[in-house]
Amino acid sequence: MERKSPLVTLVVPIYNVEKYLDECLNSCQRQTLKDIEIICVDDGSKDKSFAIAQKHAKKDKRIVCITKPNAGYGNSMNIGFDKARGEYVGIAESDDYIAPGMCEILYKKAKQFNLDVIKSDYYTFTSKGGKKNKQYEPTCSDTKYYNTVLSPKQNKEMFTFQMNTWTGLYRNEFIRENNIRHNETPGASYQDNGFWFQTLSLAKSVMFVDKAFYHYRQDNPNSSINSKGKVFCMNDEYKFIHEFIMAHEDVKANFIEQYFNKMFFNYMHTYERISEEYRLSFLERFSEELNEAQRSGEISFNKIKDEWIRNMCLRIADDPQKFYLEDTTFRLKNYLNDAYARLDKLEHSLELKKGRKIAAILGRS
């Protein structure tokens, strides 16, 4: 006899997180909405992560454990979503945790308003000495967008909101009907970008709730947010998104500008965080992509509304090497000015004056 489908499925992608996994799975099991399933997808962990997941599964029949050879975050997410039987599907990253009421509150809202996607605010946190330091993070940039049913076509501002995929729930039927997938590139390299863009651009009904349930860890040294070596991973992800757009005329007609703006800011963020030795080569590829977008007619730099974005695009597209030299010079000047300011502050500090007096006295003795 086939089991009754749960109301919500939580997909937990796992890779070498033995330090954090108990907390994550405990938070999933403690949901006030009991009719859920928890799908743990282990991506070939080399530590005790899968054994920890199995330990939880032995005590809770709602937990399904899957292990496989290492193939990356996107592959794990696709397997988890393919296996999900819930009416709605959520994501719990294995080094994070969720508040007990998350599934129940979001599911009831999703059903009440017949939503494709529902999202909420979240907390960022760090742990030290058994104590957590957390900070509330709003997802929407304007409170007027909260707690109301939005249409992405009518409310394109939502593409400027915080980009995350794990603060809410997605209607399973909506995901399957639209064949929404994570990009299966190696490792954990921004594959949430593509999933985020697909869900927003294809959804007919979206809601943002002004409550925080999700706790997003900031102090896992193995997290992809702390990796500076993945130089062209962002480019690969936006190539994936671009291919999706080109295959959907309606999305292209309505959201090409939103795609371009998001790509620009994420590329600039990548440029800021990668190692200095890779910055010029990254800018050169960025320049190639900008010029191709201009040649194909997908975007016209002169029609970009934001003056700063327009000028930055023109500079990078025209001469990435010149941009790099000017930017490096600007950074060095700022670094030197900051160093001089700190030195001046030190020279006029009370501590240094006292130190000099003591040194003078000791020198005379």
C-alpha positions as CSV (number, residue, x, y, z in Angstrom):
1,M,0.0,0.0,0.0
2,E,1.5,3.4,-1.0
3,R,2.1,5.8,1.7
4,K,0.0,8.9,2.0
5,S,1.9,11.9,0.6
6,P,3.1,14.3,3.3
7,L,2.2,18.0,3.3
8,V,5.8,19.2,3.2
9,T,9.1,17.7,2.2
10,L,12.4,19.2,3.5
11,V,15.4,18.4,1.3
12,V,18.7,18.4,3.2
13,P,21.8,18.4,1.0
14,I,24.8,16.9,2.9
15,Y,28.5,17.1,2.4
16,N,31.1,16.8,5.2
17,V,29.0,18.6,7.9
18,E,29.3,16.2,10.8
19,K,29.9,19.2,13.1
20,Y,26.5,20.8,12.3
21,L,24.2,18.0,11.0
22,D,22.6,17.0,14.3
23,E,21.4,20.6,15.0
24,C,20.0,20.8,11.5
25,L,18.1,17.5,11.6
26,N,16.9,18.1,15.1
27,S,15.3,21.3,14.0
28,C,13.6,19.6,11.1
29,Q,12.2,16.8,13.3
30,R,10.9,19.4,15.8
31,Q,8.6,21.1,13.3
32,T,5.1,21.7,14.7
33,L,3.8,20.4,11.4
34,K,4.2,16.7,11.9
35,D,3.1,15.5,8.5
36,I,6.4,16.1,6.8
37,E,9.2,14.0,5.2
38,I,12.9,14.8,5.5
39,I,15.1,13.7,2.6
40,C,18.8,13.7,3.4
41,V,21.0,13.5,0.3
42,D,24.6,12.8,1.1
43,D,27.0,13.8,-1.7
44,G,29.7,11.2,-0.9
45,S,30.8,12.7,2.4
46,K,34.2,11.7,3.7
47,D,33.4,12.3,7.4
48,K,30.6,10.8,9.6
49,S,27.8,12.9,8.0
50,F,25.9,10.0,6.4
51,A,26.1,7.9,9.6
52,I,24.6,10.8,11.6
53,A,21.8,11.0,9.1
54,Q,21.2,7.2,9.4
55,K,21.1,7.5,13.2
56,H,18.3,10.0,12.9
57,A,16.5,7.9,10.4
58,K,16.4,4.9,12.7
59,K,14.5,7.0,15.3
60,D,12.2,8.8,12.9
61,K,10.5,7.1,9.9
62,R,9.9,10.4,8.3
63,I,13.6,10.6,7.4
64,V,14.8,9.2,4.1
65,C,18.6,8.8,3.6
66,I,20.2,8.7,0.2
67,T,24.0,8.5,-0.5
68,K,25.8,8.7,-3.8
69,P,29.2,9.5,-5.2
70,N,30.2,13.1,-5.0
71,A,28.6,15.0,-7.9
72,G,28.0,18.5,-6.4
73,Y,25.2,20.5,-4.7
74,G,23.1,20.9,-7.8
75,N,22.9,17.1,-8.3
76,S,22.0,16.5,-4.7
77,M,19.2,19.1,-4.8
78,N,17.8,17.6,-8.0
79,I,17.8,14.1,-6.6
80,G,16.1,15.4,-3.4
81,F,13.4,17.3,-5.3
82,D,12.8,14.3,-7.6
83,K,12.2,12.1,-4.6
84,A,10.0,14.6,-2.7
85,R,6.4,13.5,-2.2
86,G,5.3,16.6,-0.3
87,E,2.6,19.0,-1.6
88,Y,5.2,21.7,-0.9
89,V,9.0,21.4,-0.8
90,G,11.5,23.3,1.3
91,I,15.3,23.3,1.7
92,A,17.3,23.0,4.9
93,E,21.0,23.4,4.4
94,S,22.8,21.0,6.6
95,D,24.9,23.5,8.4
96,D,21.8,25.7,9.2
97,Y,18.7,25.1,11.3
98,I,15.0,26.2,11.2
99,A,12.6,27.4,13.8
100,P,9.8,24.9,14.9
101,G,6.9,26.8,13.3
102,M,8.5,27.3,9.9
103,C,6.8,24.5,7.9
104,E,3.4,24.9,9.6
105,I,3.1,28.7,9.3
106,L,4.3,28.8,5.7
107,Y,2.3,25.8,4.6
108,K,-0.9,27.2,5.9
109,K,-0.3,30.6,4.2
110,A,0.6,28.8,0.9
111,K,-2.6,26.8,1.0
112,Q,-4.8,29.8,2.1
113,F,-3.6,31.9,-0.9
114,N,-2.9,29.1,-3.4
115,L,0.8,30.1,-3.8
116,D,3.4,28.7,-6.0
117,V,6.2,30.2,-3.8
118,I,6.2,31.5,-0.3
119,K,9.3,33.0,1.4
120,S,10.1,34.6,4.7
121,D,12.8,36.7,6.4
122,Y,15.8,35.0,8.1
123,Y,18.6,35.2,10.7
124,T,22.3,35.1,10.0
125,F,24.2,33.7,13.0
126,T,27.6,32.7,14.3
127,S,28.4,30.4,17.2
128,K,31.1,30.9,19.8
129,G,31.5,29.1,23.2
130,G,28.0,27.5,22.9
131,K,26.3,30.9,22.4
132,K,24.8,32.2,19.2
133,N,25.0,35.7,17.9
134,K,22.2,36.2,15.4
135,Q,21.0,39.1,13.3
136,Y,17.6,39.6,11.6
137,E,17.7,39.9,7.8
138,P,14.7,41.2,5.9
139,T,14.1,39.5,2.5
140,C,12.1,42.4,1.0
141,S,13.6,45.8,0.5
142,D,10.3,47.5,1.2
143,T,7.7,46.5,3.8
144,K,4.8,47.1,1.4
145,Y,5.6,43.9,-0.4
146,Y,5.1,41.7,2.7
147,N,2.0,39.5,3.3
148,T,0.3,40.1,0.0
149,V,0.0,37.9,-3.1
150,L,2.4,39.1,-5.8
151,S,2.8,38.4,-9.5
152,P,6.4,38.5,-10.7
153,K,5.3,40.1,-14.0
154,Q,3.5,42.9,-12.1
155,N,6.0,43.2,-9.3
156,K,9.4,42.9,-10.9
157,E,10.9,44.7,-7.9
158,M,11.1,41.2,-6.2
159,F,14.1,40.5,-8.4
160,T,16.0,43.1,-6.3
161,F,15.1,41.4,-3.0
162,Q,17.5,39.2,-1.1
163,M,18.5,36.2,-3.2
164,N,18.0,33.0,-1.3
165,T,16.2,29.7,-2.0
166,W,16.0,28.2,1.6
167,T,13.7,30.6,3.4
168,G,10.4,29.2,2.1
169,L,8.4,26.6,0.4
170,Y,7.7,25.7,-3.3
171,R,4.6,24.0,-4.6
172,N,5.9,20.6,-5.8
173,E,3.5,20.5,-8.7
174,F,4.7,23.9,-9.9
175,I,8.4,22.7,-9.8
176,R,7.6,19.5,-11.7
177,E,5.3,21.0,-14.3
178,N,8.0,23.6,-15.2
179,N,10.9,21.2,-15.0
180,I,12.8,23.6,-12.6
181,R,16.2,22.2,-11.9
182,H,19.4,23.1,-10.2
183,N,22.5,23.4,-12.4
184,E,24.6,20.3,-11.9
185,T,28.1,21.9,-11.8
186,P,30.8,20.4,-9.5
187,G,30.9,21.4,-5.8
188,A,28.7,24.0,-4.3
189,S,29.1,26.9,-6.6
190,Y,26.1,29.3,-6.8
191,Q,23.7,26.8,-8.1
192,D,21.0,28.4,-6.0
193,N,21.1,31.4,-8.4
194,G,19.5,29.5,-11.3
195,F,16.9,27.9,-9.1
196,W,16.0,31.3,-7.6
197,F,15.6,32.9,-11.0
198,Q,13.6,30.1,-12.5
199,T,11.1,29.9,-9.6
200,L,10.5,33.7,-9.6
201,S,10.2,34.1,-13.3
202,L,7.8,31.2,-13.8
203,A,5.6,31.6,-10.6
204,K,2.2,33.1,-10.9
205,S,1.7,33.7,-7.2
206,V,4.4,34.6,-4.7
207,M,4.2,35.8,-1.1
208,F,6.8,37.2,1.3
209,V,6.2,36.9,5.0
210,D,7.7,39.3,7.5
211,K,8.7,36.7,10.0
212,A,12.1,34.9,10.3
213,F,12.3,31.1,10.7
214,Y,15.5,30.2,8.9
215,H,18.9,30.5,10.6
216,Y,21.7,30.9,8.1
217,R,25.2,30.0,9.4
218,Q,28.1,32.4,8.7
219,D,31.0,30.6,10.4
220,N,31.3,27.3,8.5
221,P,34.8,27.6,7.0
222,N,33.9,25.0,4.4
223,S,30.9,27.0,3.1
224,S,30.9,28.1,-0.5
225,I,30.4,31.7,0.6
226,N,34.0,31.5,2.0
227,S,35.6,30.2,-1.1
228,K,37.6,32.7,-3.2
229,G,39.0,30.2,-5.7
230,K,36.0,29.5,-7.8
231,V,36.8,32.1,-10.4
232,F,34.3,31.3,-13.2
233,C,31.6,29.4,-11.4
234,M,29.3,32.5,-11.4
235,N,29.8,32.8,-15.1
236,D,28.8,29.1,-15.6
237,E,25.7,29.6,-13.5
238,Y,24.6,32.6,-15.5
239,K,25.2,30.7,-18.7
240,F,22.8,28.1,-17.3
241,I,20.2,30.8,-16.5
242,H,20.7,32.4,-20.0
243,E,20.0,29.1,-21.7
244,F,16.8,28.8,-19.6
245,I,15.7,32.3,-20.7
246,M,16.4,31.6,-24.3
247,A,14.2,28.5,-24.1
248,H,11.3,30.5,-22.6
249,E,10.1,33.3,-24.8
250,D,7.7,34.6,-22.2
251,V,10.5,34.8,-19.6
252,K,12.8,36.5,-22.2
253,A,10.1,39.1,-23.0
254,N,9.4,39.9,-19.4
255,F,12.6,39.4,-17.4
256,I,15.7,39.9,-19.5
257,E,16.5,43.2,-17.8
258,Q,16.1,41.6,-14.3
259,Y,18.4,38.8,-15.4
260,F,21.0,41.3,-16.6
261,N,20.9,43.4,-13.5
262,K,21.3,40.4,-11.2
263,M,24.1,39.0,-13.3
264,F,25.9,42.4,-13.2
265,F,25.8,42.7,-9.4
266,N,26.8,39.1,-8.8
267,Y,29.7,39.4,-11.2
268,M,30.9,42.5,-9.4
269,H,30.5,40.7,-6.1
270,T,32.6,37.8,-7.5
271,Y,35.2,40.2,-8.8
272,E,35.5,41.7,-5.3
273,R,36.0,38.3,-3.5
274,I,38.3,36.3,-5.8
275,S,42.0,36.3,-5.5
276,E,43.9,39.3,-7.0
277,E,45.7,37.1,-9.5
278,Y,42.4,36.1,-11.2
279,R,40.7,39.5,-11.3
280,L,42.0,40.6,-14.7
281,S,41.1,37.2,-16.4
282,F,37.6,37.4,-14.8
283,L,37.1,41.0,-16.1
284,E,38.2,39.8,-19.6
285,R,35.5,37.1,-19.6
286,F,33.0,39.6,-18.2
287,S,33.8,42.0,-21.0
288,E,33.3,39.2,-23.6
289,E,29.9,38.4,-22.2
290,L,28.8,42.1,-22.1
291,N,29.8,42.7,-25.7
292,E,28.0,39.5,-26.8
293,A,24.9,40.7,-25.1
294,Q,25.2,44.0,-26.8
295,R,25.8,42.4,-30.2
296,S,22.8,40.0,-29.9
297,G,20.5,42.9,-29.0
298,E,19.6,41.3,-25.7
299,I,20.7,44.5,-23.9
300,S,21.6,48.0,-24.9
301,F,24.0,49.8,-22.5
302,N,22.5,53.1,-23.5
303,K,19.1,52.0,-22.3
304,I,20.3,50.8,-18.8
305,K,18.3,53.0,-16.4
306,D,20.9,53.0,-13.6
307,E,23.7,55.4,-14.5
308,W,26.3,53.7,-12.4
309,I,25.6,50.3,-13.9
310,R,25.6,51.8,-17.4
311,N,29.0,53.4,-16.9
312,M,30.5,50.4,-15.3
313,C,29.3,48.1,-18.1
314,L,30.7,50.5,-20.8
315,R,34.1,50.7,-19.0
316,I,34.4,46.9,-18.6
317,A,33.2,46.1,-22.1
318,D,35.4,48.7,-23.7
319,D,38.7,47.9,-22.0
320,P,38.8,45.4,-19.1
321,Q,42.6,45.9,-18.7
322,K,42.2,49.6,-18.3
323,F,39.4,49.1,-15.8
324,Y,41.5,46.7,-13.8
325,L,44.5,49.1,-13.7
326,E,42.2,52.1,-12.7
327,D,40.4,50.0,-10.1
328,T,43.7,48.6,-8.6
329,T,45.1,52.1,-8.4
330,F,42.0,53.3,-6.7
331,R,42.1,50.5,-4.2
332,L,45.8,51.1,-3.4
333,K,45.2,54.8,-2.9
334,N,42.3,54.0,-0.5
335,Y,44.5,51.5,1.3
336,L,47.3,54.0,1.7
337,N,45.0,56.8,2.8
338,D,43.5,54.5,5.4
339,A,47.0,53.5,6.6
340,Y,48.0,57.1,6.9
341,A,44.8,57.9,8.8
342,R,45.5,55.0,11.3
343,L,49.1,56.1,11.7
344,D,48.1,59.7,12.4
345,K,45.5,58.5,14.9
346,L,48.2,56.4,16.6
347,E,50.7,59.2,16.7
348,H,48.2,61.5,18.5
349,S,46.9,58.9,20.8
350,L,47.1,59.3,24.6
351,E,48.7,55.8,24.9
352,L,51.6,56.8,22.6
353,K,52.2,60.1,24.4
354,K,52.3,58.2,27.7
355,G,54.7,55.6,26.2
356,R,57.0,58.3,25.0
357,K,57.1,60.0,28.4
358,I,57.9,56.7,30.1
359,A,60.6,55.9,27.5
360,A,62.2,59.4,28.1
361,I,62.2,58.8,31.9
362,L,63.7,55.4,31.5
363,G,66.3,56.8,29.1
364,R,67.5,59.4,31.6
365,S,67.8,56.9,34.5
